[in-house]
mmCIF file of C-alpha atoms in Angstrom:
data_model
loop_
_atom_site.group_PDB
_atom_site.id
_atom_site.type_symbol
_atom_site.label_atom_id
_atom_site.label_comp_id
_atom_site.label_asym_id
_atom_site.label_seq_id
_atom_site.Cartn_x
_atom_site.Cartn_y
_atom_site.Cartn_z
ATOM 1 C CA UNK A 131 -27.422 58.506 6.369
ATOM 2 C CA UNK A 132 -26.456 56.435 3.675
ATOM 3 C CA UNK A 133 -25.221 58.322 0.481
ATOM 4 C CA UNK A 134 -25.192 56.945 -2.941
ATOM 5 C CA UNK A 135 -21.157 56.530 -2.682
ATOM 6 C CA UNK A 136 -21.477 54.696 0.783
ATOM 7 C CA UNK A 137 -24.579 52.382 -0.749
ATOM 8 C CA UNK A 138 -21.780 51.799 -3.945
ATOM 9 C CA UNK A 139 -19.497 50.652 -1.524
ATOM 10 C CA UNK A 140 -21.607 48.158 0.603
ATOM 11 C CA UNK A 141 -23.063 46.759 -2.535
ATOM 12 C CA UNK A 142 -19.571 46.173 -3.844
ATOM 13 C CA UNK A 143 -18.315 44.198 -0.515
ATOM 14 C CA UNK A 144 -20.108 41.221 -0.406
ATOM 15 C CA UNK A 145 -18.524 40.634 -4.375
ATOM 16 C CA UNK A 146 -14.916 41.741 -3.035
ATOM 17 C CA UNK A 147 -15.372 38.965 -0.673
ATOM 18 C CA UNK A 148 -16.475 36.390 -2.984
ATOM 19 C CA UNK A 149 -13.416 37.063 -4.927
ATOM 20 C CA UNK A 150 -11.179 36.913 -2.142
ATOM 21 C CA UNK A 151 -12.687 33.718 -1.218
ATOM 22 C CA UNK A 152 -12.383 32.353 -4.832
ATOM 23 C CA UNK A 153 -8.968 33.531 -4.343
ATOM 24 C CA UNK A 154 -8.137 31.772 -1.137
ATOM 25 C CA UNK A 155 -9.556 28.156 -2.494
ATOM 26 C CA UNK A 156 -7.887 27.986 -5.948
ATOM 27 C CA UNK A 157 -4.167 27.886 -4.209
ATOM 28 C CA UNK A 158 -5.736 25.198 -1.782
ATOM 29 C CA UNK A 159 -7.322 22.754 -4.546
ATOM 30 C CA UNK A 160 -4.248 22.901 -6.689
ATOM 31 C CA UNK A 161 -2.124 21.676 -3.700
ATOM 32 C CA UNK A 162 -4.288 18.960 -3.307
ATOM 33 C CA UNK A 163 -4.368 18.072 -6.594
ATOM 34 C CA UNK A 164 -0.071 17.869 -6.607
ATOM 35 C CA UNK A 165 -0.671 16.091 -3.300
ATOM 36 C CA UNK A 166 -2.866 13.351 -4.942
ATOM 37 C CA UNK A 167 -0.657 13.138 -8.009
ATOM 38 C CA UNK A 168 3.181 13.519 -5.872
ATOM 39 C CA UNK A 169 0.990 9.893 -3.540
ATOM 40 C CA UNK A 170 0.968 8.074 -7.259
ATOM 41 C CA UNK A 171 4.160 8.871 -8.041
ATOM 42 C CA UNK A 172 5.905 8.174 -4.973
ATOM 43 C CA UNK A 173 4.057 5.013 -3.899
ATOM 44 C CA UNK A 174 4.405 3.683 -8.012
ATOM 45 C CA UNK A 175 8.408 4.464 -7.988
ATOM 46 C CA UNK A 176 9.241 4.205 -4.090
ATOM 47 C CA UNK A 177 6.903 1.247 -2.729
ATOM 48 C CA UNK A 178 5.771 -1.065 -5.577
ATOM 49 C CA UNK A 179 8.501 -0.645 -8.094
ATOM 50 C CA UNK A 180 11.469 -0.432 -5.440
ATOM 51 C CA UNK A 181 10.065 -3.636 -3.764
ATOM 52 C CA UNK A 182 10.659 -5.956 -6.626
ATOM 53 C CA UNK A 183 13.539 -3.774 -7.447
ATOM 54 C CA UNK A 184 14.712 -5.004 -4.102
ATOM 55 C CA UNK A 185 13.653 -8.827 -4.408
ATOM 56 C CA UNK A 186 15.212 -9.270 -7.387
ATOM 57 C CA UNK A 187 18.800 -7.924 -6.046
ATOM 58 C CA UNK A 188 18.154 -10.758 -3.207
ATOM 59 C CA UNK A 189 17.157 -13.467 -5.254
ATOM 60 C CA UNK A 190 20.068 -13.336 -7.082
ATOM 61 C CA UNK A 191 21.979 -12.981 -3.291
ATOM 62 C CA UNK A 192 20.138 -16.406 -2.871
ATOM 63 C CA UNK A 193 21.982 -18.061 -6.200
ATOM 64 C CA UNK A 194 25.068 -16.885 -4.839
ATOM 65 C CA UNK A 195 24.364 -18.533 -1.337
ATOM 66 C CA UNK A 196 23.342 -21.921 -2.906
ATOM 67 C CA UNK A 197 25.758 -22.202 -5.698
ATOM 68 C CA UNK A 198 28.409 -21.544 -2.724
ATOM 69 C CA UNK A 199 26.127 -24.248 -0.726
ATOM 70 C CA UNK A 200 26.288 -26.689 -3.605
ATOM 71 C CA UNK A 201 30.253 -26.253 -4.414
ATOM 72 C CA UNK A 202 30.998 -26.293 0.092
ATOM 73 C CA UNK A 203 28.228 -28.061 1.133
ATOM 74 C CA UNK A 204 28.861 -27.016 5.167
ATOM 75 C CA UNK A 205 26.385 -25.665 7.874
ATOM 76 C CA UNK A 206 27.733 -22.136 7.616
ATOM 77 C CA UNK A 207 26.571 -22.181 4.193
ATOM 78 C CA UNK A 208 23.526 -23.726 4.705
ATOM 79 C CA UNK A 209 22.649 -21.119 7.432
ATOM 80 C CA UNK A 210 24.025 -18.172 4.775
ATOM 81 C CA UNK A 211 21.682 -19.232 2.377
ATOM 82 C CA UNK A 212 18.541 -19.403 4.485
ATOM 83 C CA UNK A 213 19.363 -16.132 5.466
ATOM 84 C CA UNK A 214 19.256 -15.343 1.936
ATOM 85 C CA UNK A 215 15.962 -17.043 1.908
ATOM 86 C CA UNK A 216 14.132 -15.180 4.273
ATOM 87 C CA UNK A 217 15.344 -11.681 3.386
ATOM 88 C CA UNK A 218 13.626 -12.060 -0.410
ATOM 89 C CA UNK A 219 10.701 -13.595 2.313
ATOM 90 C CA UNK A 220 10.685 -10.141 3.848
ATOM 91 C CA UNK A 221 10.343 -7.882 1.162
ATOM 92 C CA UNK A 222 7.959 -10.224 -0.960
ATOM 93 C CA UNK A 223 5.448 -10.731 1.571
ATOM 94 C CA UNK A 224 5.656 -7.183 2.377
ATOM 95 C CA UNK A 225 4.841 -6.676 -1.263
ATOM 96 C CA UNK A 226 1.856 -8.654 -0.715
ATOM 97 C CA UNK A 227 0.299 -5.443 0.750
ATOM 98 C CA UNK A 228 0.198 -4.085 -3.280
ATOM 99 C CA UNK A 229 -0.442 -7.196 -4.751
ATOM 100 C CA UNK A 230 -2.066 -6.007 -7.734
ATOM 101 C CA UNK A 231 -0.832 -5.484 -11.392
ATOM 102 C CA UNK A 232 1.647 -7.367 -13.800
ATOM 103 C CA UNK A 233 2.399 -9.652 -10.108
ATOM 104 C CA UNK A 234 -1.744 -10.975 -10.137
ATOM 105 C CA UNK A 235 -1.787 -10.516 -14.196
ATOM 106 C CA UNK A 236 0.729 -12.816 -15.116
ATOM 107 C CA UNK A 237 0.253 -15.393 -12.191
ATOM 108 C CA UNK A 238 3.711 -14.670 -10.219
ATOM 109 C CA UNK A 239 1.996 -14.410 -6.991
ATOM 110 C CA UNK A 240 1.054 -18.246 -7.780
ATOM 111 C CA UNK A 241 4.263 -19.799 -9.341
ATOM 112 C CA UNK A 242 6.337 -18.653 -6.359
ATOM 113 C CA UNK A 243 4.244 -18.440 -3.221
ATOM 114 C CA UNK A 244 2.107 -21.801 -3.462
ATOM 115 C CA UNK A 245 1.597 -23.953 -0.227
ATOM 116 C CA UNK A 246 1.217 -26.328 1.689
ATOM 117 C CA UNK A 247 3.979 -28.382 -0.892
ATOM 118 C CA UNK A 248 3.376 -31.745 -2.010
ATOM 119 C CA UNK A 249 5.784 -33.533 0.333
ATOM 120 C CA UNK A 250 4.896 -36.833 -2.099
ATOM 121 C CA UNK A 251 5.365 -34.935 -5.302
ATOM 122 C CA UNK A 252 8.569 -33.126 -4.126
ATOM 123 C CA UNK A 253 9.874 -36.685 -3.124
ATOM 124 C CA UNK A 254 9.095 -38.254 -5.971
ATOM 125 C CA UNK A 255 10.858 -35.582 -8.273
ATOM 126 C CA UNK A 256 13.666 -36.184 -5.595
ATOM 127 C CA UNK A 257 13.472 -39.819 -6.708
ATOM 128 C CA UNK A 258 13.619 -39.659 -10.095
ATOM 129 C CA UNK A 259 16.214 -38.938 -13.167
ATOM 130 C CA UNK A 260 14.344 -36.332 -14.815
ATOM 131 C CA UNK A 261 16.833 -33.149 -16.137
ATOM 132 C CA UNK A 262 15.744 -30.315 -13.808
ATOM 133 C CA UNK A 263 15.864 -27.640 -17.170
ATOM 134 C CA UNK A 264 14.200 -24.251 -16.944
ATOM 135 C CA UNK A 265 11.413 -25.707 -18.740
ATOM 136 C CA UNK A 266 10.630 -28.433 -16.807
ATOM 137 C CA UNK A 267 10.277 -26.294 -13.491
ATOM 138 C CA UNK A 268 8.279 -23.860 -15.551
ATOM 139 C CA UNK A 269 5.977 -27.204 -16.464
ATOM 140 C CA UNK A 270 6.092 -28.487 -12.637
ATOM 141 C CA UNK A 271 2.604 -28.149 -10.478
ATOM 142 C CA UNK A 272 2.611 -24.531 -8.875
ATOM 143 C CA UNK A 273 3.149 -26.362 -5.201
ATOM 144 C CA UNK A 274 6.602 -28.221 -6.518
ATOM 145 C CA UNK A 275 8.399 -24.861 -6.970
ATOM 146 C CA UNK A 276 9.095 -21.036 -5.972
ATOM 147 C CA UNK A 277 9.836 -20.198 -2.283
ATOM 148 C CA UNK A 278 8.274 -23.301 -0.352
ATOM 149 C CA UNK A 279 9.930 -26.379 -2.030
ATOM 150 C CA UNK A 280 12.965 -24.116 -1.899
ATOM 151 C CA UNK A 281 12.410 -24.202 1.756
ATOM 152 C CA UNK A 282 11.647 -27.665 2.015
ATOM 153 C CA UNK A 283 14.975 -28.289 0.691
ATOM 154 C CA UNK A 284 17.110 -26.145 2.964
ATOM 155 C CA UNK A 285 15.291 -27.006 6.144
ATOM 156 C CA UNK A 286 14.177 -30.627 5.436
ATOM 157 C CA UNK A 287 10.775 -32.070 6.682
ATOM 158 C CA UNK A 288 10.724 -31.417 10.487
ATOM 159 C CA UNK A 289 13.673 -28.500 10.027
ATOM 160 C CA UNK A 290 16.410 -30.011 11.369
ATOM 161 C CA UNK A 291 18.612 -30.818 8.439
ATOM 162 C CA UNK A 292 22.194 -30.533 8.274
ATOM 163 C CA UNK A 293 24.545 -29.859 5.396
ATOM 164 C CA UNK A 294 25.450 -33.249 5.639
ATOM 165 C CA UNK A 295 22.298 -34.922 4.782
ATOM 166 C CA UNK A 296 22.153 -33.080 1.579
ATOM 167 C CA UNK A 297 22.105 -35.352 -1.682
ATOM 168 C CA UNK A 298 23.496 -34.002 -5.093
ATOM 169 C CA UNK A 299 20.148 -34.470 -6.552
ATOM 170 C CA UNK A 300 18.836 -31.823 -3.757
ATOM 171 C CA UNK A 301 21.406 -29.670 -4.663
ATOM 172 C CA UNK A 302 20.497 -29.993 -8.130
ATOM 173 C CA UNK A 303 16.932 -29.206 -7.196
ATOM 174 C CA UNK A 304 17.533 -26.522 -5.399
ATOM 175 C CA UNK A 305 19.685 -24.750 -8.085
ATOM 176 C CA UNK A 306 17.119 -25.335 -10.275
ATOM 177 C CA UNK A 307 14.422 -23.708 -8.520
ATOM 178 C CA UNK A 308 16.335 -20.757 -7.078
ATOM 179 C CA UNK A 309 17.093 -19.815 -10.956
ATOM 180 C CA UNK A 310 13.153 -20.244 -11.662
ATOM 181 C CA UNK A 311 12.544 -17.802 -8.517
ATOM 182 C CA UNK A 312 15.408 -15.412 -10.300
ATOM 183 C CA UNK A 313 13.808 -15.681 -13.289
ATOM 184 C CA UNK A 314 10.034 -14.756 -12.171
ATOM 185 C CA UNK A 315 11.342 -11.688 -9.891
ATOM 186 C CA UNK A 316 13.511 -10.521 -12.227
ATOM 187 C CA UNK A 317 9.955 -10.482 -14.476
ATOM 188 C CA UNK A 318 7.718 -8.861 -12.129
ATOM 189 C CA UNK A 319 10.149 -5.908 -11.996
ATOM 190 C CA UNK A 320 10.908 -5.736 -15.324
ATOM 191 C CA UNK A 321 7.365 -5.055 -15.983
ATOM 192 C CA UNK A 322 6.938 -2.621 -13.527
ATOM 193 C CA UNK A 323 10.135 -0.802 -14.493
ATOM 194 C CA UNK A 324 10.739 -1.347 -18.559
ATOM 195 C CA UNK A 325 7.599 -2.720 -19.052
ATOM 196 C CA UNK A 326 5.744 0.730 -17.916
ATOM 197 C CA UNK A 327 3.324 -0.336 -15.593
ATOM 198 C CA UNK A 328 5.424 2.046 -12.955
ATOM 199 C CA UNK A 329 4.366 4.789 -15.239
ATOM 200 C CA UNK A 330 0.683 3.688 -15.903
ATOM 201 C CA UNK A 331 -0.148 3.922 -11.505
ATOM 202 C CA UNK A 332 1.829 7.349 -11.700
ATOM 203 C CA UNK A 333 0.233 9.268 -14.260
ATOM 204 C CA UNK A 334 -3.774 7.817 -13.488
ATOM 205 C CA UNK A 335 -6.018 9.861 -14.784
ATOM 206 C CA UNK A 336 -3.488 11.695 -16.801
ATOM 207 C CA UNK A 337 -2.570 9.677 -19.566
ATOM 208 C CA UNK A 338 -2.981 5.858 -18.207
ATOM 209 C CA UNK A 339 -4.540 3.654 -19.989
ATOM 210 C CA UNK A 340 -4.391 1.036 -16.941
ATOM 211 C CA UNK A 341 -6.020 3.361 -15.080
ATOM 212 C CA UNK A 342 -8.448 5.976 -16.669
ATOM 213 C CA UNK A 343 -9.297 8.265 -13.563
ATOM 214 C CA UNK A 344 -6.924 8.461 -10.121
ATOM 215 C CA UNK A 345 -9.966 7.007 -8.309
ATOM 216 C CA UNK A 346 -9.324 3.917 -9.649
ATOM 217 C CA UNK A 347 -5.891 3.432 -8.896
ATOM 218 C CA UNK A 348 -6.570 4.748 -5.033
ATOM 219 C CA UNK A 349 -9.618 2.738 -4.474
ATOM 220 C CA UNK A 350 -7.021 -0.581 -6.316
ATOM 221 C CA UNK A 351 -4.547 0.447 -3.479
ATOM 222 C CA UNK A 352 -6.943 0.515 -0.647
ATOM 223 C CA UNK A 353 -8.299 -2.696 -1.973
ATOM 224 C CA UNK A 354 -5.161 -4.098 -2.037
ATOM 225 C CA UNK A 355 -4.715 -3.467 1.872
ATOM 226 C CA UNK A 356 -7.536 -4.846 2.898
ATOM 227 C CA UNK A 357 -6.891 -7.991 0.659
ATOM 228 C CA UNK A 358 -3.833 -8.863 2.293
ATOM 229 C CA UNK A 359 -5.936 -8.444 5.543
ATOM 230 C CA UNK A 360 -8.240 -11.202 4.123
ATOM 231 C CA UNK A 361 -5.863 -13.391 3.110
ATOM 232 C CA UNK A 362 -3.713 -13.621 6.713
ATOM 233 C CA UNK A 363 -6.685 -13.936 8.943
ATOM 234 C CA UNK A 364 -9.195 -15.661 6.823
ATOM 235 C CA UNK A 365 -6.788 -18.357 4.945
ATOM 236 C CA UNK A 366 -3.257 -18.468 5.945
ATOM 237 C CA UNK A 367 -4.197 -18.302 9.754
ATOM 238 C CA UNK A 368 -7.892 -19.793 9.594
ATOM 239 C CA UNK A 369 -7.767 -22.437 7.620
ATOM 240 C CA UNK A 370 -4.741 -24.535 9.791
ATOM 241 C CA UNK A 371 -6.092 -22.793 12.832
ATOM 242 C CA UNK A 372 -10.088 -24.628 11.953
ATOM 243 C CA UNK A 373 -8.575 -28.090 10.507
ATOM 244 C CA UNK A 374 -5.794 -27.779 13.692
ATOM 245 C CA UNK A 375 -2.905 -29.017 11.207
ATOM 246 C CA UNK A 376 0.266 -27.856 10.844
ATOM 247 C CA UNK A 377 0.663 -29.132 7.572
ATOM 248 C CA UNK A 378 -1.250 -26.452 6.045
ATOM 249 C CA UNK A 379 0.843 -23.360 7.359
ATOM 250 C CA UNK A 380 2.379 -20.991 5.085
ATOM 251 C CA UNK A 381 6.067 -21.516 6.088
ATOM 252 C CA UNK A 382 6.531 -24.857 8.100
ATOM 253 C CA UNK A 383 9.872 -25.665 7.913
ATOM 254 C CA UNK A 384 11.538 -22.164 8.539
ATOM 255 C CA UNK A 385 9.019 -21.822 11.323
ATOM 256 C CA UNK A 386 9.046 -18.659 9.211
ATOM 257 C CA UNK A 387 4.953 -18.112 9.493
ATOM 258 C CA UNK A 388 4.537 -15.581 12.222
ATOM 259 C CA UNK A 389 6.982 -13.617 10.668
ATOM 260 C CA UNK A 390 5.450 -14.127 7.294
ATOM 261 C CA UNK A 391 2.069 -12.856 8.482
ATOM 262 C CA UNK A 392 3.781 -9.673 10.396
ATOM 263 C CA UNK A 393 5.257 -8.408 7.240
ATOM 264 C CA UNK A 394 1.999 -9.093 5.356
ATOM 265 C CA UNK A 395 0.535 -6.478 7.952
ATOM 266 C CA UNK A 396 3.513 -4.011 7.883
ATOM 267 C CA UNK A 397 3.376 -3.865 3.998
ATOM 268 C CA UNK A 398 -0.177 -2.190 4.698
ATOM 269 C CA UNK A 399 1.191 1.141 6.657
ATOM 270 C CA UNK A 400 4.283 1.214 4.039
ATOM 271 C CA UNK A 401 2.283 1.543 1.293
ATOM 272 C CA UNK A 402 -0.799 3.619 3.563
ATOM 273 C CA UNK A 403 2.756 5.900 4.523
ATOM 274 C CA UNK A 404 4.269 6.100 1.163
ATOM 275 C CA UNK A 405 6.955 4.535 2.903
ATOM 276 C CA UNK A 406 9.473 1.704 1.987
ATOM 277 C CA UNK A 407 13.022 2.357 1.823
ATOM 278 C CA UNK A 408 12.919 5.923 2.133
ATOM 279 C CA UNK A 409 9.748 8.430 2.945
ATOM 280 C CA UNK A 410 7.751 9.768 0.541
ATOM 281 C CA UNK A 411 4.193 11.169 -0.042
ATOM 282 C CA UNK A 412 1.169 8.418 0.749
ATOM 283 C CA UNK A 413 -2.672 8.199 1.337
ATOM 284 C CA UNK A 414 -1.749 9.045 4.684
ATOM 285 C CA UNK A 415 -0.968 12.862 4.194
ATOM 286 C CA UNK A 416 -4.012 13.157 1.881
ATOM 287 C CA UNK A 417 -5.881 11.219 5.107
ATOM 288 C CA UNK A 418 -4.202 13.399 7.361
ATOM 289 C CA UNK A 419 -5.426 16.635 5.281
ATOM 290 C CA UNK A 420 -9.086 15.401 5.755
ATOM 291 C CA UNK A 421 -10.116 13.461 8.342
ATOM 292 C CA UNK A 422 -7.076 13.195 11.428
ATOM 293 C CA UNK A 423 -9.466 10.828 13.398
ATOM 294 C CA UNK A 424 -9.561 8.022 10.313
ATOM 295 C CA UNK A 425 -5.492 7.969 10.079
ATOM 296 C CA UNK A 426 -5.834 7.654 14.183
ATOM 297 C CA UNK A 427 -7.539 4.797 13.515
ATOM 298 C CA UNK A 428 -6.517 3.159 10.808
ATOM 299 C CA UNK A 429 -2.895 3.732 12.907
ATOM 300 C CA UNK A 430 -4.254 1.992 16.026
ATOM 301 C CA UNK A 431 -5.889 -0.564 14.000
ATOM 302 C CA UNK A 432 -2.837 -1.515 11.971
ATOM 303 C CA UNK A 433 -0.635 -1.489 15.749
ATOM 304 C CA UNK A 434 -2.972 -3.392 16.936
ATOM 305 C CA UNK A 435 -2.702 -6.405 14.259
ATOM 306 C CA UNK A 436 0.746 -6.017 14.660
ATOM 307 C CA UNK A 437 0.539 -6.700 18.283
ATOM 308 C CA UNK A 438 -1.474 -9.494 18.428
ATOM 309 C CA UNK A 439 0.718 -11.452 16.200
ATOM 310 C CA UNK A 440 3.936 -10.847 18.148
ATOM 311 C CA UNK A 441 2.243 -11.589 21.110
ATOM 312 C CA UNK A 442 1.745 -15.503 19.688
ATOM 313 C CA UNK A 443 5.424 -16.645 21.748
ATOM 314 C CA UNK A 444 5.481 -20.626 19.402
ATOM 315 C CA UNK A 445 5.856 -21.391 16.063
ATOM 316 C CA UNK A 446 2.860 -20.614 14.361
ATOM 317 C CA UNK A 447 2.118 -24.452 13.659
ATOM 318 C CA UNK A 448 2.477 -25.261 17.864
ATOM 319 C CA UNK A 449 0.559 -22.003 18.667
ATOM 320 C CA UNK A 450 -2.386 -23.035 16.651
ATOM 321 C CA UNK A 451 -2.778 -25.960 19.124
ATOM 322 C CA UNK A 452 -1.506 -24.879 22.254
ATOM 323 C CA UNK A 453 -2.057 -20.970 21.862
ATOM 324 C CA UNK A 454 -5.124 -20.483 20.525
ATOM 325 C CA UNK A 455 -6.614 -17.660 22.491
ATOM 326 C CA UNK A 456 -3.671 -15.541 20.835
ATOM 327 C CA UNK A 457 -4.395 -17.052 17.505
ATOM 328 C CA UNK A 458 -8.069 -16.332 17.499
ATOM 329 C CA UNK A 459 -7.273 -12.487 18.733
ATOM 330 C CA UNK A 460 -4.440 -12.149 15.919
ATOM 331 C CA UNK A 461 -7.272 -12.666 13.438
ATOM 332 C CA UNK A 462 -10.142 -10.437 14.844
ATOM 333 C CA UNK A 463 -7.472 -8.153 15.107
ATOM 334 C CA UNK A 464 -6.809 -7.908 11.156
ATOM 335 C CA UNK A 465 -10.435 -8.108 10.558
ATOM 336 C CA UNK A 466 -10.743 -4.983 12.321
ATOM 337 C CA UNK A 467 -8.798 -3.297 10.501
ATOM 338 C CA UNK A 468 -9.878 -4.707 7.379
ATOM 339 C CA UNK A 469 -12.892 -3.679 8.035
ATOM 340 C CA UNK A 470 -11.538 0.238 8.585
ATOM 341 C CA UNK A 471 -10.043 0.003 5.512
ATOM 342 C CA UNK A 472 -12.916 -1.670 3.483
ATOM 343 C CA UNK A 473 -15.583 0.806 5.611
ATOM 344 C CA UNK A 474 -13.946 3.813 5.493
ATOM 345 C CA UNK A 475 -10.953 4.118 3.960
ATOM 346 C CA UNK A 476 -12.568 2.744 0.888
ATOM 347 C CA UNK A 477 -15.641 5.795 1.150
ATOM 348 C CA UNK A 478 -12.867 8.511 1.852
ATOM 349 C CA UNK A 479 -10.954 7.622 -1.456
ATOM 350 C CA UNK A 480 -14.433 8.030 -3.244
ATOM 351 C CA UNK A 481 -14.973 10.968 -1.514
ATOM 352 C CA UNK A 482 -12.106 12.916 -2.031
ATOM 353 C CA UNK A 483 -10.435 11.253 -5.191
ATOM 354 C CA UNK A 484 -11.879 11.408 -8.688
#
C-alpha cells in the first residue's frame, strides 16, 4: 500500500534525478568549452605563430650561409647554404597547411613562393647594371624574387652548378633577394606575434574582432587544410602533370618538389594534432571526444596522401613523364582526403563549435 510519505517520495525521485543529471552535464560542457578554447590557444601560439617564429630564425641562417658563400665562394659553402635553403622550405611549406591571416592579407604567400620563374627575366636582370636596392626587389615581378629565383641561383638551370661558375653579379643577386626573403618573414611573424593577430585566433569568440564567434576561426582552420589539399593535387601536381612539362614544377632545380608537396600534406595533421614543435591541444582531441571513427579517417586519409607521394621514386619533373601511374594516385589520394575534410570535418566543426 502506498502511504502519503511513500507517494512524497516517488514523486520527489524523478526531480532528484533531473538534478543529478543537470549536475553530471554542467562539469562535462565546461570541459569542453576549455577544450575548444586550450585548441585556439595552442594551435595560435604553438603551430601558426611558432612556424614563422621558426622561418624567420632560418632565413636569417640563410644570410649567414650566402654572405659566407659570397666572401668563400667554394662548394662546401654552396652546399651549406642550400641546406639553409631547404630547411626555411620545410617549415614554410608546412605552414602552407594554415595559410590564412596577415600571410594571405598582405600578399607574402605571393612575393616569396611564386613559380615557375622567368628564366628570361631572371637573365636579363643577370645582364644588366641595375643597383639590386631593397626597393628595387620589392618593385621586381612576384616570379623574379623570394624562394625560387633564390633557387635558381644556387642550383643553376639544370642543377648542376658549381661554386665556380658563380659571377659577382649572382652573388649580388642572391644577397639581395635573401635580405628581401628576411625581410618578408621577419613581417609575417611580426604580425602574428607584435602585431596581435596570435591573440585575435586565441581569444575567438571572446574578445576578437578577427574572429567574432570560435566557429569561425575552426571552420578558417579546417578550410585551410583542405586548401592546401587543393592546391598540391589540383595545381602544383596537375597542372605540369596535364601540360607534361617540367618547367612548370614548384621546385625544379633543387629537385626539391616531392618533398615540397610532402610537407604541404604533413602541415595538415600538425595543425589537425595541435602539433609542431612540441604537443599541444588540437581539433583532434575535440574529434576524438565526438566522433573516434572521423579522426580514424581523417588519420588514414592523411597516411595515405603521405604514402602515395613517397612512393613516386624520380624527381617530381621525370616522374610526371615516366611515373605517372604514381603521380595520378598521389593526387586522388589528397582529393580524398580533401574531400573528408571539406565533407565532414567541415559539418563536425558546425556541429559542435559555435
Amino acid at each position: 500500500m502506498k502511504t502519503p510519505f511513500t507517494k512524497a517520495i516517488i514523486l520527489a525521485l524523478p526531480l532528484t534525478f533531473l538534478a543529478l543529471s543537470c549536475k553530471k552535464s554542467e562539469p562535462a560542457n565546461t570541459e569542453t568549452d576549455t577544450l575548444k578554447a586550450d585548441i585556439l590557444v595552442n594551435v595560435s601560439a604553438n603551430v601558426c605563430t611558432q612556424s614563422y617564429e621558426d622561418m624567420y630564425a632560418k632565413t636569417q641562417e640563410l644570410l649567414t650561409a650566402v654572405t659566407t658563400l659570397n666572401a668563400t665562394t667554394t662548394d662546401a659553402n654552396l652546399t651549406i647554404a642550400r641546406t639553409k635553403w631547404k630547411d626555411i622550405r620545410t617549415t614554410w611549406e608546412q605552414s602552407e597547411a594554415w595559410l590564412f591571416g596577415p600571410v594571405e592579407s598582405d600578399n607574402i604567400d605571393p612575393r616569396i613562393d611564386t613559380w615557375p620563374v622567368d628564366f628570361n627575366a631572371l637573365d636579363a636582370i643577370l645582364a644588366n647594371k641595375d643597383a639590386l636596392t631593397d626597393t628595387y626587389i620589392d618593385g621586381l615581378d612576384d616570379a623574379l624574387k623570394g624562394f625560387h629565383p633564390i633557387e635558381y641561383v644556387l642550383w643553376g638551370k639544370t642543377g648542376s652548378k658549381t661554386a665556380a661558375q658563380f659571377t659577382a653579379r649572382e652573388k649580388e643577386y642572391l644577397l639581395a633577394l635573401t635580405n628581401n626573403l628576411v625581410k618578408l618573414s621577419k613581417n609575417v611573424r611580426d604580425t602574428w606575434t607584435s602585431g596581435g593577430y596570435k591573440t585575435q585566433l586565441a581569444t575567438a569568440g571572446t574578445g576578437s574582432t578577427e574572429f567574432t564567434t570560435q566557429q569561425a576561426a575552426y571552420l578558417q582552420i579546417v578550410d585551410a587544410m583542405a586548401g592546401i589539399c587543393g592546391e598540391v593535387a589540383d595545381s602544383k601536381i596537375k597542372e605540369p602533370f596535364d601540360a607534361q612539362d617540367p618547367k612548370l614544377e614548384e621546385s625544379p632545380f633543387s629537385k626539391n618538389s616531392i618533398t615540397d608537396f610532402t610537407n604541404n600534406i604533413n602541415g595538415i595533421l600538425e595543425i589537425y594534432q595541435g602539433k609542431l614543435n612540441v604537443d599541444g591541444a588540437g581539433l583532434e582531441d575535440l574529434v576524438r571526444k565526438n566522433n573516434l571513427s572521423l579522426d580514424a579517417e581523417i588519420k588514414s586519409k592523411h597516411a595515405a596522401a603521405v604514402a602515395s607521394l613517397q612512393a613516386i621514386t624520380k624527381p617530381f619533373g621525370e616522374a610526371i613523364v615516366s611515373e605517372q601511374p604514381k603521380v595520378q594516385n598521389a593526387m586522388n589520394k589528397i582529393n580524398e582526403l580533401a574531400t573528408v575534410l571539406n565533407d565532414k570535418l567541415t559539418p563536425f566543426v558546425k556541429q559542435y563549435v559555435k
